[in-house]
Coordinates of C-alpha atoms in Angstrom, one line a residue:
Chain P
X284 CA 66.6 54.7 54.4
X285 CA 65.3 53.6 50.9
X286 CA 67.6 55.9 49.6
X287 CA 70.4 54.6 50.9
X288 CA 70.3 51.5 49.7
X289 CA 69.2 52.7 46.3
X290 CA 73.1 54.0 46.6
X291 CA 74.4 51.6 47.4
X292 CA 73.5 50.0 44.9
X293 CA 75.3 52.2 42.2
X294 CA 78.0 51.9 44.8
X295 CA 78.9 49.0 43.4
X296 CA 77.0 48.1 40.2
X297 CA 78.5 51.4 38.5
X298 CA 82.4 50.1 39.0
X299 CA 81.3 46.5 38.3
X300 CA 79.5 47.8 34.8
X301 CA 82.6 49.6 34.6
X302 CA 84.7 46.7 34.4
X303 CA 82.7 44.9 31.8
X304 CA 82.1 47.7 29.2
X305 CA 85.9 48.4 29.1
X306 CA 86.5 44.8 29.0
X307 CA 83.6 44.5 26.2
X308 CA 84.2 47.1 24.6
X309 CA 88.6 46.3 24.7
X310 CA 87.7 42.2 23.6
X311 CA 85.1 43.2 21.2
X312 CA 87.7 44.5 19.2
X313 CA 90.4 42.5 19.5
X314 CA 88.8 39.4 19.1
X315 CA 89.3 37.7 15.9
X316 CA 89.8 33.9 15.1
X317 CA 93.0 34.0 14.5
X318 CA 94.0 35.4 18.1
X319 CA 91.3 33.2 19.5
X320 CA 93.5 30.2 18.1
X321 CA 96.5 30.9 16.8
X322 CA 99.5 31.4 20.1
X323 CA 101.5 33.7 21.5
X324 CA 104.7 34.9 20.3
X325 CA 107.6 36.6 22.0
X326 CA 108.2 36.2 26.0
X327 CA 107.9 39.1 28.4
X328 CA 111.4 41.1 27.5
X329 CA 110.7 40.7 23.8
X330 CA 108.3 41.5 21.6
X331 CA 105.1 40.1 22.3
X332 CA 102.2 39.0 19.7
X333 CA 100.0 36.1 18.1
X334 CA 97.2 34.7 19.2
X335 CA 95.9 33.0 23.5
X336 CA 95.1 29.5 22.4
X337 CA 98.5 28.0 23.6
X338 CA 96.2 29.6 27.6
X339 CA 92.9 29.0 26.6
X340 CA 93.5 25.5 25.8
X341 CA 96.1 25.5 28.6
X342 CA 92.9 27.0 30.9
X343 CA 90.9 24.6 29.9
X344 CA 93.0 21.8 31.2
X345 CA 94.2 23.0 34.2
X346 CA 90.5 23.8 34.8
X347 CA 88.9 20.3 33.8
X348 CA 91.5 18.5 35.8
X349 CA 91.6 20.6 38.7
X350 CA 87.4 20.4 38.8
X351 CA 88.0 15.9 38.3
X352 CA 90.0 16.5 41.5
X353 CA 87.8 18.2 43.2
X354 CA 84.3 17.7 42.5
X355 CA 84.7 13.7 44.0
X356 CA 86.6 15.1 46.7
X357 CA 84.0 17.8 47.8
X358 CA 80.9 15.5 47.2
X359 CA 82.5 12.4 49.5
X360 CA 83.8 14.8 51.6
X361 CA 80.4 17.0 52.2
X362 CA 78.7 14.3 52.6
X363 CA 80.3 12.1 55.0
X364 CA 80.3 15.8 57.0
X365 CA 76.4 16.1 56.9
X366 CA 75.4 12.7 56.6
X367 CA 77.7 10.5 58.8
X368 CA 79.8 12.6 61.1
X369 CA 77.3 13.5 63.9
X370 CA 79.6 16.3 64.0
X371 CA 82.8 13.9 66.1
X372 CA 86.1 15.1 66.7
X373 CA 87.4 13.9 63.4
X374 CA 84.4 16.3 61.5
X375 CA 85.4 19.6 63.8
X376 CA 89.4 19.0 62.6
X377 CA 88.1 18.9 59.0
X378 CA 85.7 21.6 59.1
X379 CA 88.5 23.3 61.1
X380 CA 91.5 23.1 58.6
X381 CA 88.9 23.3 55.0
X382 CA 88.0 26.7 56.8
X383 CA 91.6 27.7 57.5
X384 CA 92.2 26.9 53.6
X385 CA 89.2 29.0 52.2
X386 CA 90.6 31.9 53.9
X387 CA 94.0 31.0 53.0
X388 CA 95.8 33.6 51.0
X389 CA 96.4 32.2 47.5
X390 CA 100.1 32.7 47.1
X391 CA 101.0 30.8 50.5
X392 CA 99.0 27.6 48.9
X393 CA 101.0 28.5 45.3
X394 CA 103.7 28.3 47.3
X395 CA 103.5 24.9 48.9
X396 CA 102.2 24.0 46.3
X397 CA 105.4 24.8 44.3
X398 CA 107.8 23.4 47.8
X399 CA 105.3 20.1 47.5
X400 CA 104.2 19.0 43.4
X401 CA 106.7 21.4 41.7
X402 CA 110.1 20.3 44.1
X403 CA 109.7 17.5 45.9
X404 CA 107.3 15.8 43.8
X405 CA 109.3 16.8 41.2
X406 CA 106.7 17.1 38.6
X407 CA 108.3 20.6 37.4
X408 CA 106.5 23.1 36.4
X409 CA 103.4 20.9 34.3
X410 CA 99.8 20.5 34.5
X411 CA 99.1 18.0 36.9
X412 CA 101.3 20.8 39.9
X413 CA 99.0 23.5 38.7
X414 CA 95.5 21.4 38.8
X415 CA 96.1 19.5 42.2
X416 CA 97.3 23.2 44.1
X417 CA 94.2 25.1 42.3
X418 CA 92.3 22.1 43.5
X419 CA 93.2 22.4 47.0
X420 CA 91.9 26.5 46.3
X421 CA 88.7 25.0 45.0
X422 CA 88.4 22.2 48.0
X423 CA 87.3 23.4 50.3
X424 CA 83.8 25.9 48.5
X425 CA 82.9 22.4 46.9
X426 CA 82.9 20.7 51.0
X427 CA 81.0 23.0 52.7
X428 CA 78.4 23.9 49.9
X429 CA 78.2 20.3 50.0
X430 CA 77.6 20.4 53.6
X431 CA 75.1 23.0 54.0
X432 CA 73.1 22.6 51.2
X433 CA 72.2 18.5 52.3
X434 CA 72.0 19.5 56.2
X435 CA 69.6 21.7 54.4
X436 CA 67.3 19.5 53.3
X437 CA 64.9 18.5 55.9
X438 CA 65.0 15.1 58.0
X439 CA 61.5 14.4 57.7
X440 CA 62.9 12.8 53.9
X441 CA 65.1 10.5 56.2
X442 CA 62.7 9.8 58.4
X443 CA 60.4 8.8 55.9
X444 CA 63.1 6.2 53.5
X445 CA 63.7 4.9 56.4
X446 CA 60.6 4.1 57.4
X447 CA 60.1 2.4 53.9
X448 CA 63.5 0.5 54.0
X449 CA 65.8 2.5 52.3
X450 CA 69.6 2.6 53.6
X451 CA 71.5 5.1 54.4
X452 CA 73.4 5.1 51.4
X453 CA 70.4 4.6 49.3
X454 CA 68.3 7.5 50.7
X455 CA 71.6 10.3 50.4
X456 CA 71.5 8.5 46.4
X457 CA 68.1 8.8 46.0
X458 CA 66.5 11.3 47.2
X459 CA 68.9 13.8 49.8
X460 CA 71.3 13.8 47.1
X461 CA 69.0 15.0 45.0
X462 CA 67.6 18.1 46.6
X463 CA 70.9 18.7 47.4
X464 CA 71.8 19.5 44.3
X465 CA 71.0 23.1 42.8
X466 CA 73.2 24.0 46.2
X467 CA 76.1 21.6 45.7
X468 CA 75.6 23.1 41.9
X469 CA 76.7 26.5 43.1
X470 CA 79.1 25.4 45.4
X471 CA 81.0 23.6 42.6
X472 CA 80.8 26.5 39.9
X473 CA 81.6 29.0 42.5
X474 CA 84.9 27.0 43.1
X475 CA 84.8 27.0 39.0
X476 CA 85.0 30.3 38.5
X477 CA 87.6 30.7 41.6
X478 CA 89.7 28.8 40.0
X479 CA 88.9 29.8 37.1
X480 CA 90.2 33.9 37.9
X481 CA 93.7 32.3 40.6
X482 CA 96.5 33.7 39.4
X483 CA 99.4 33.5 41.5
X484 CA 98.9 29.3 42.6
X485 CA 99.5 28.6 38.7
X486 CA 102.9 31.3 38.4
X487 CA 104.5 29.3 40.9
X488 CA 103.4 26.0 39.7
X489 CA 102.7 25.3 35.8
X490 CA 104.8 28.7 35.3
X491 CA 103.9 29.5 31.6
X492 CA 104.2 28.1 27.6
X493 CA 103.5 29.5 23.8
X494 CA 103.0 26.1 23.5
X495 CA 99.2 24.8 23.3
X496 CA 98.9 21.5 26.0
X497 CA 100.5 18.9 24.6
X498 CA 99.2 16.0 26.3
X499 CA 101.8 15.7 28.9
X500 CA 101.1 16.4 32.3
X501 CA 104.0 16.3 34.1
X502 CA 107.1 18.1 33.6
X503 CA 105.3 20.1 30.7
X504 CA 104.7 24.1 31.9
X505 CA 101.4 25.4 30.5
X506 CA 99.8 28.5 29.2
X507 CA 97.1 29.9 30.9
X508 CA 94.5 33.3 31.1
X509 CA 94.8 35.0 33.6
X510 CA 98.9 34.7 33.5
X511 CA 98.5 36.9 30.2
X512 CA 96.1 39.4 31.8
X513 CA 98.4 39.4 34.8
X514 CA 101.2 39.3 33.1
X515 CA 101.1 41.1 29.9
X516 CA 99.0 44.1 30.7
X517 CA 103.0 45.4 32.6
X518 CA 103.9 45.3 29.4
X519 CA 105.2 48.8 27.5
X520 CA 103.3 47.7 24.2
X521 CA 100.2 47.7 22.5
X522 CA 100.1 44.1 21.4
X523 CA 100.7 42.7 24.6
X524 CA 98.1 45.1 26.1
X525 CA 95.3 43.4 23.6
X526 CA 96.2 39.9 24.5
X527 CA 95.8 40.9 27.6
X528 CA 92.3 42.7 27.1
X529 CA 91.5 39.3 24.8
X530 CA 92.1 37.1 27.9
X531 CA 90.0 38.9 30.2
X532 CA 87.6 38.7 27.8
X533 CA 87.7 35.4 27.4
X534 CA 87.6 34.3 31.0
X535 CA 84.8 37.1 32.0
X536 CA 82.8 35.2 28.5
X537 CA 83.5 32.0 30.6
X538 CA 82.8 33.2 34.5
X539 CA 79.6 34.7 32.5
X540 CA 79.0 31.8 30.8
X541 CA 79.1 29.7 33.6
X542 CA 77.1 30.8 35.9
X543 CA 74.1 31.1 33.2
X544 CA 74.4 27.7 32.6
X545 CA 74.3 27.5 35.7
X546 CA 71.0 29.2 36.9
X547 CA 69.4 26.8 33.4
X548 CA 70.4 23.3 35.7
X549 CA 70.3 24.2 38.9
X550 CA 66.1 25.5 38.0
X551 CA 66.2 22.3 35.6
X552 CA 67.0 20.1 39.3
X553 CA 65.0 22.0 41.4
X554 CA 61.7 21.2 39.0
X555 CA 60.0 18.2 39.9
Chain B
X123 CA 50.1 0.9 89.6
X124 CA 48.3 -1.7 87.7
X125 CA 49.6 -4.0 84.8
X126 CA 47.4 -6.2 82.8
X127 CA 49.0 -10.0 82.6
X128 CA 49.4 -9.8 78.6
X129 CA 47.2 -13.9 78.4
X130 CA 44.2 -12.5 79.6
X131 CA 44.3 -9.2 77.5
X132 CA 45.5 -10.9 74.2
X133 CA 41.7 -13.3 74.8
X134 CA 40.3 -9.9 75.4
X135 CA 41.6 -8.6 72.0
X136 CA 41.1 -11.6 69.5
X137 CA 38.7 -13.5 71.7
X138 CA 35.7 -11.8 71.0
X139 CA 35.0 -13.0 67.4
X140 CA 32.9 -14.8 65.8
X141 CA 34.2 -17.8 63.5
X142 CA 34.3 -16.4 60.8
X143 CA 36.9 -14.0 62.2
X144 CA 38.8 -17.6 63.9
X145 CA 38.8 -18.8 60.3
X146 CA 39.9 -15.4 58.5
X147 CA 42.7 -15.0 61.0
X148 CA 43.4 -18.6 61.1
X149 CA 43.1 -18.0 56.6
X150 CA 45.4 -14.9 56.5
X151 CA 48.3 -16.5 59.2
X152 CA 48.6 -19.8 57.1
X153 CA 52.2 -20.5 56.0
X154 CA 53.5 -17.8 59.3
X155 CA 54.8 -19.3 62.4
X156 CA 54.2 -18.1 66.5
X157 CA 51.6 -16.6 65.6
X158 CA 49.9 -17.5 69.0
X159 CA 47.5 -14.6 69.4
X160 CA 48.4 -11.5 68.2
X161 CA 50.3 -10.5 65.0
X162 CA 52.6 -8.4 67.6
X163 CA 53.8 -9.2 71.2
X164 CA 54.9 -7.0 73.7
X165 CA 56.9 -8.7 76.7
X166 CA 58.6 -6.9 79.3
X167 CA 59.5 -4.4 77.2
X168 CA 61.5 -1.9 78.5
X169 CA 63.8 1.3 76.7
X170 CA 66.1 3.8 78.1
X171 CA 67.7 6.6 77.1
X172 CA 71.4 7.0 78.4
X173 CA 70.7 6.0 81.5
X174 CA 66.5 7.2 81.5
X175 CA 64.1 4.4 81.2
X176 CA 61.5 5.7 79.1
X177 CA 59.2 2.0 79.0
X178 CA 58.6 0.2 81.7
X179 CA 58.2 -3.7 81.8
X180 CA 55.2 -3.5 78.6
X181 CA 53.4 -6.7 77.8
X182 CA 50.5 -6.3 75.3
X183 CA 49.5 -8.4 72.4
X184 CA 48.7 -7.0 68.9
X185 CA 45.2 -8.8 67.0
X186 CA 45.8 -8.4 62.8
X187 CA 43.0 -7.0 61.9
X188 CA 42.7 -4.2 64.0
X189 CA 42.8 -0.8 65.2
X190 CA 45.5 -0.9 68.2
X191 CA 45.8 2.6 69.8
X192 CA 48.0 4.1 72.6
X193 CA 47.3 6.6 73.9
X194 CA 48.8 9.3 76.7
X195 CA 49.5 12.2 78.2
X196 CA 52.7 14.0 75.8
X197 CA 55.5 11.9 77.4
X198 CA 54.0 9.6 78.1
X199 CA 56.5 6.7 75.9
X200 CA 53.4 5.8 72.5
X201 CA 55.9 6.8 70.2
X202 CA 58.6 5.6 71.5
X203 CA 56.6 2.7 72.0
X204 CA 55.6 2.6 68.1
X205 CA 58.9 3.2 67.4
X206 CA 60.6 0.4 68.7
X207 CA 57.9 -1.9 66.6
X208 CA 60.0 -0.9 63.8
X209 CA 63.4 -0.2 65.1
X210 CA 63.2 3.0 64.0
X211 CA 64.9 4.7 67.1
X212 CA 67.8 1.6 66.3
X213 CA 71.3 4.5 65.6
X214 CA 69.5 7.7 68.6
X215 CA 72.4 7.9 70.7
X216 CA 72.4 5.4 73.4
X217 CA 68.1 4.8 73.0
X218 CA 68.8 0.5 74.2
X219 CA 65.4 -1.9 74.6
X220 CA 65.4 -4.7 76.3
X221 CA 62.8 -7.4 76.5
X222 CA 60.8 -8.8 73.2
X223 CA 59.0 -7.0 70.2
X224 CA 57.6 -9.9 68.5
X225 CA 55.9 -10.0 65.3
X226 CA 55.0 -13.9 64.2
X227 CA 57.0 -15.0 67.1
X228 CA 59.8 -13.4 65.7
X229 CA 61.8 -10.9 68.0
X230 CA 62.4 -8.2 65.7
X231 CA 65.3 -7.0 67.9
X232 CA 67.3 -11.2 67.6
X233 CA 70.2 -10.8 64.9
X234 CA 68.8 -12.5 62.2
X235 CA 66.1 -9.9 61.8
X236 CA 67.2 -7.1 59.1
X237 CA 66.1 -4.0 60.0
X238 CA 65.6 -3.0 56.2
X239 CA 63.2 -6.4 56.0
X240 CA 61.8 -5.3 59.0
X241 CA 60.2 -2.0 57.9
X242 CA 59.0 -3.6 54.5
X243 CA 56.9 -5.1 56.6
X244 CA 56.0 -2.9 59.0
X245 CA 54.9 0.4 57.7
X246 CA 55.0 3.5 59.3
X247 CA 53.1 7.0 59.0
X248 CA 54.0 9.9 60.8
X249 CA 52.7 12.9 62.3
X250 CA 53.8 15.6 60.1
X251 CA 53.1 14.6 56.8
X252 CA 56.6 14.0 54.9
X253 CA 55.7 13.4 50.9
X254 CA 59.3 13.3 49.2
X255 CA 60.0 16.4 47.2
X256 CA 59.2 14.4 44.0
X257 CA 56.2 13.5 41.8
X258 CA 53.2 11.7 43.4
X259 CA 54.2 9.0 41.5
X260 CA 57.7 8.8 42.5
X261 CA 56.9 9.3 46.1
X262 CA 54.9 5.7 45.7
X263 CA 56.8 4.0 44.3
X264 CA 59.7 5.1 45.7
X265 CA 60.0 2.0 47.5
X266 CA 58.9 -0.7 45.0
X267 CA 61.9 0.6 42.8
X268 CA 64.9 1.1 46.3
X269 CA 63.8 -3.4 46.7
X270 CA 63.1 -3.7 43.4
X271 CA 60.0 -5.4 44.0
X272 CA 58.4 -5.2 40.1
X273 CA 59.7 -6.1 36.9
X274 CA 58.4 -4.4 34.6
X275 CA 56.9 -0.7 34.2
X276 CA 53.1 -1.5 34.3
X277 CA 53.6 -4.2 37.2
X278 CA 54.7 -1.0 39.1
X279 CA 52.0 1.2 37.7
X280 CA 50.0 -1.3 39.2
X281 CA 51.5 -1.0 41.9
X282 CA 50.9 2.2 42.6
X283 CA 48.0 2.6 41.2
X284 CA 46.4 -0.1 43.8
X285 CA 48.4 1.8 46.3
X286 CA 46.9 5.7 45.8
X287 CA 43.0 3.7 45.3
X288 CA 44.2 2.0 49.0
X289 CA 45.0 5.4 50.5
X290 CA 41.5 7.2 49.3
X291 CA 43.6 9.1 47.0
X292 CA 43.5 8.0 43.8
X293 CA 40.4 10.4 42.8
X294 CA 42.2 13.1 43.1
X295 CA 45.3 12.6 42.1
X296 CA 45.4 9.3 39.5
X297 CA 45.5 12.2 36.4
X298 CA 48.5 14.2 37.4
X299 CA 50.9 12.1 39.3
X300 CA 53.4 13.2 37.5
X301 CA 52.8 17.1 39.4
X302 CA 54.7 17.6 42.4
X303 CA 53.7 16.4 45.9
X304 CA 53.8 19.4 47.5
X305 CA 50.9 20.7 45.3
X306 CA 48.9 18.7 47.8
X307 CA 47.4 20.0 50.3
X308 CA 48.2 18.8 54.4
X309 CA 45.5 15.8 54.0
X310 CA 46.8 14.8 50.7
X311 CA 49.6 14.5 51.9
X312 CA 49.3 12.3 55.1
X313 CA 46.7 9.9 53.0
X314 CA 49.9 10.0 50.2
X315 CA 52.5 9.4 52.8
X316 CA 49.9 6.3 53.4
X317 CA 49.9 4.8 50.4
X318 CA 53.9 5.1 49.8
X319 CA 53.7 3.2 52.8
X320 CA 51.3 0.8 51.1
X321 CA 52.9 -0.1 48.5
X322 CA 55.8 -1.8 49.9
X323 CA 52.9 -4.1 50.9
X324 CA 53.8 -4.4 54.5
X325 CA 51.4 -6.5 57.2
X326 CA 51.7 -3.7 59.9
X327 CA 50.9 0.2 59.8
X328 CA 52.3 2.4 62.5
X329 CA 50.4 5.7 62.7
X330 CA 52.2 8.1 64.6
X331 CA 49.3 10.9 65.6
X332 CA 48.8 11.2 61.8
X333 CA 45.7 13.6 61.9
X334 CA 47.0 15.7 64.4
X335 CA 48.2 18.1 62.1
X336 CA 45.4 18.2 59.6
X337 CA 42.2 20.2 59.2
X338 CA 40.0 18.3 60.6
X339 CA 38.2 17.6 57.6
X340 CA 41.1 16.0 56.3
X341 CA 41.7 14.6 59.6
X342 CA 38.7 12.7 59.1
X343 CA 39.5 11.1 56.2
X344 CA 42.8 9.9 57.4
X345 CA 40.4 8.5 60.3
X346 CA 37.9 6.5 58.0
X347 CA 41.2 5.4 55.8
X348 CA 42.2 3.2 59.6
X349 CA 39.0 2.2 59.7
X350 CA 39.4 0.8 56.5
X351 CA 43.3 -0.4 56.3
X352 CA 42.4 -2.9 58.9
X353 CA 40.7 -5.2 56.4
X354 CA 43.4 -6.1 55.1
X355 CA 46.0 -4.7 57.2
X356 CA 47.0 -4.4 61.8
X357 CA 46.7 -1.1 62.2
X358 CA 48.4 0.5 64.8
X359 CA 48.0 4.4 65.9
X360 CA 49.5 6.8 68.7
X361 CA 47.4 9.5 69.9
X362 CA 46.5 11.8 72.4
X363 CA 42.9 12.1 70.7
X364 CA 40.8 10.7 72.9
X365 CA 37.7 10.4 71.2
X366 CA 39.9 9.2 67.9
X367 CA 40.8 7.2 69.4
X368 CA 37.3 5.8 70.6
X369 CA 36.0 6.3 67.2
X370 CA 38.7 4.2 64.9
X371 CA 40.5 2.0 68.1
X372 CA 39.2 -2.0 68.5
X373 CA 42.0 -2.0 71.5
X374 CA 43.0 1.1 73.6
X375 CA 46.4 1.2 75.3
X376 CA 46.9 4.0 77.7
X377 CA 50.4 4.5 78.8
X378 CA 51.9 7.0 81.6
X379 CA 54.7 7.6 82.5
X380 CA 56.3 4.6 80.8
X381 CA 54.3 2.6 81.7
X382 CA 51.2 0.2 80.1
X383 CA 48.5 1.2 82.9
X384 CA 45.6 -0.2 81.0
X385 CA 44.8 -2.2 77.9
X386 CA 41.5 -3.3 76.8
X387 CA 38.7 -2.9 74.1
X388 CA 37.8 0.6 73.0
X389 CA 34.7 0.1 74.6
X390 CA 35.5 -0.9 78.3
X391 CA 38.7 1.4 78.5
X392 CA 36.4 3.8 77.8
X393 CA 33.3 3.3 80.0
X394 CA 34.4 1.1 82.1
X395 CA 37.6 2.2 82.9
X396 CA 39.3 -0.4 85.6
X397 CA 41.7 1.9 86.6
X398 CA 42.0 5.0 88.5
X399 CA 44.8 6.8 86.3
X400 CA 42.2 6.2 82.9
X401 CA 39.7 7.8 84.7
X402 CA 41.1 10.7 85.1
X403 CA 42.3 10.3 81.6
X404 CA 39.4 10.1 80.0
X405 CA 37.5 13.3 81.7
X406 CA 40.5 15.2 81.5
X407 CA 41.2 15.1 84.9
X408 CA 45.1 14.0 84.4

């Protein structure tokens, strides 16, 4: 039994270590200040070179926007589900929709985003269309983990606060949310990681751009890191591959950093 | 089944006192209206969960600065009765109440009574200690903070200290107020919950079997505390522990299947129960 467990762990860890090793080694080979701070030159059909600052700035904007949309909605939804819904019909429906969303292929969501935001709303390939589409994919994670984290807070605490004359909203603000916070943060960071690693929905809605984000959220395509990984890794040139390696390295490092920060923050929060 | 009339009961409840007692009672009731006989008066109180009647025409009067005990076997309605006093069962599905719960002459179920304010005047301590998983200080300060009872930090410090002292916990925790409440023992946690309830300066403290989840030593301390608390508060205790009821209770109400079987001074109820059911319960043969 122990042998089997160890074998399984090795089975999982080896590919993971391999991936990290590859991208860290390759990433460190190609990383340089200019590569991070200059824009990409050329497109898929011609020679590609330069740096990835356009993708970094685009990804930051897309993620910031998507997170700003997802977190409040997911939080409010989760609070509603756990504290106010009493498992009524509406909440059942909401949970069902969220589960379907979470289980959906990101390609399909991307296509939907394309039809709704890019075409129907007429926003074109844009940061807003990309971010909204991303947030559809990110929402279920925040929504569900918030609900679950709140449900884990014992009812004794709610009763105790009520007996002190605390209103429901005061109890939520001052107590329940606080204790659910580690779980909620985990959900938020999970959703950010999901958003960071999405490619398909952004291909449909943000397209790609060689230029740094210029401050306009509509009618302007934006670059993003996963595009470079996905598209440039398939191009037959070393300089394109290097950009893909670099982007992968940046993505992996940021996800790692987010997780480390999350752990520290969660630990801080869990302490009294 | 015999049901005592509320009037004689109230006479028994507060009529045995001396002149001093009367003066004291009078002092305390200054500025309060409708305080004729008993701080809390239940009148023909019925409670239902859906179609099921769980309290049947309960009428009794709870005197100020006394420990009044509701006892009876499991499911007799004693906890429900307790929770009607601070309206904790509001919002429980299909729960409804008829009759009156008068505190200082005001029906707590009347439309002008805000349950939030009611609960600051009628505190509650639960069976299982339920400290919030925050610091000892923050637990006690929770009520004063949400109701903005204090203006300055030093005022709040003072309230926290006083409450902990009244709950006989200050000596044990005074030097580690910033430690988590969850690090305390069960008995300390329960006394912390009492301190937390005292911090909003209630008149009445409802206790729902507060010692039943504690070890005997801690339970004893909580019992002692109940007796001390009645100096300044009116204590209503639910218990199924008859020894405890006899030790701390001034008046005892025996409930059975949602009906008030007997109510009177503790000594009388335990030594000369008027009702056969009470006698059986006390003998342990019910």
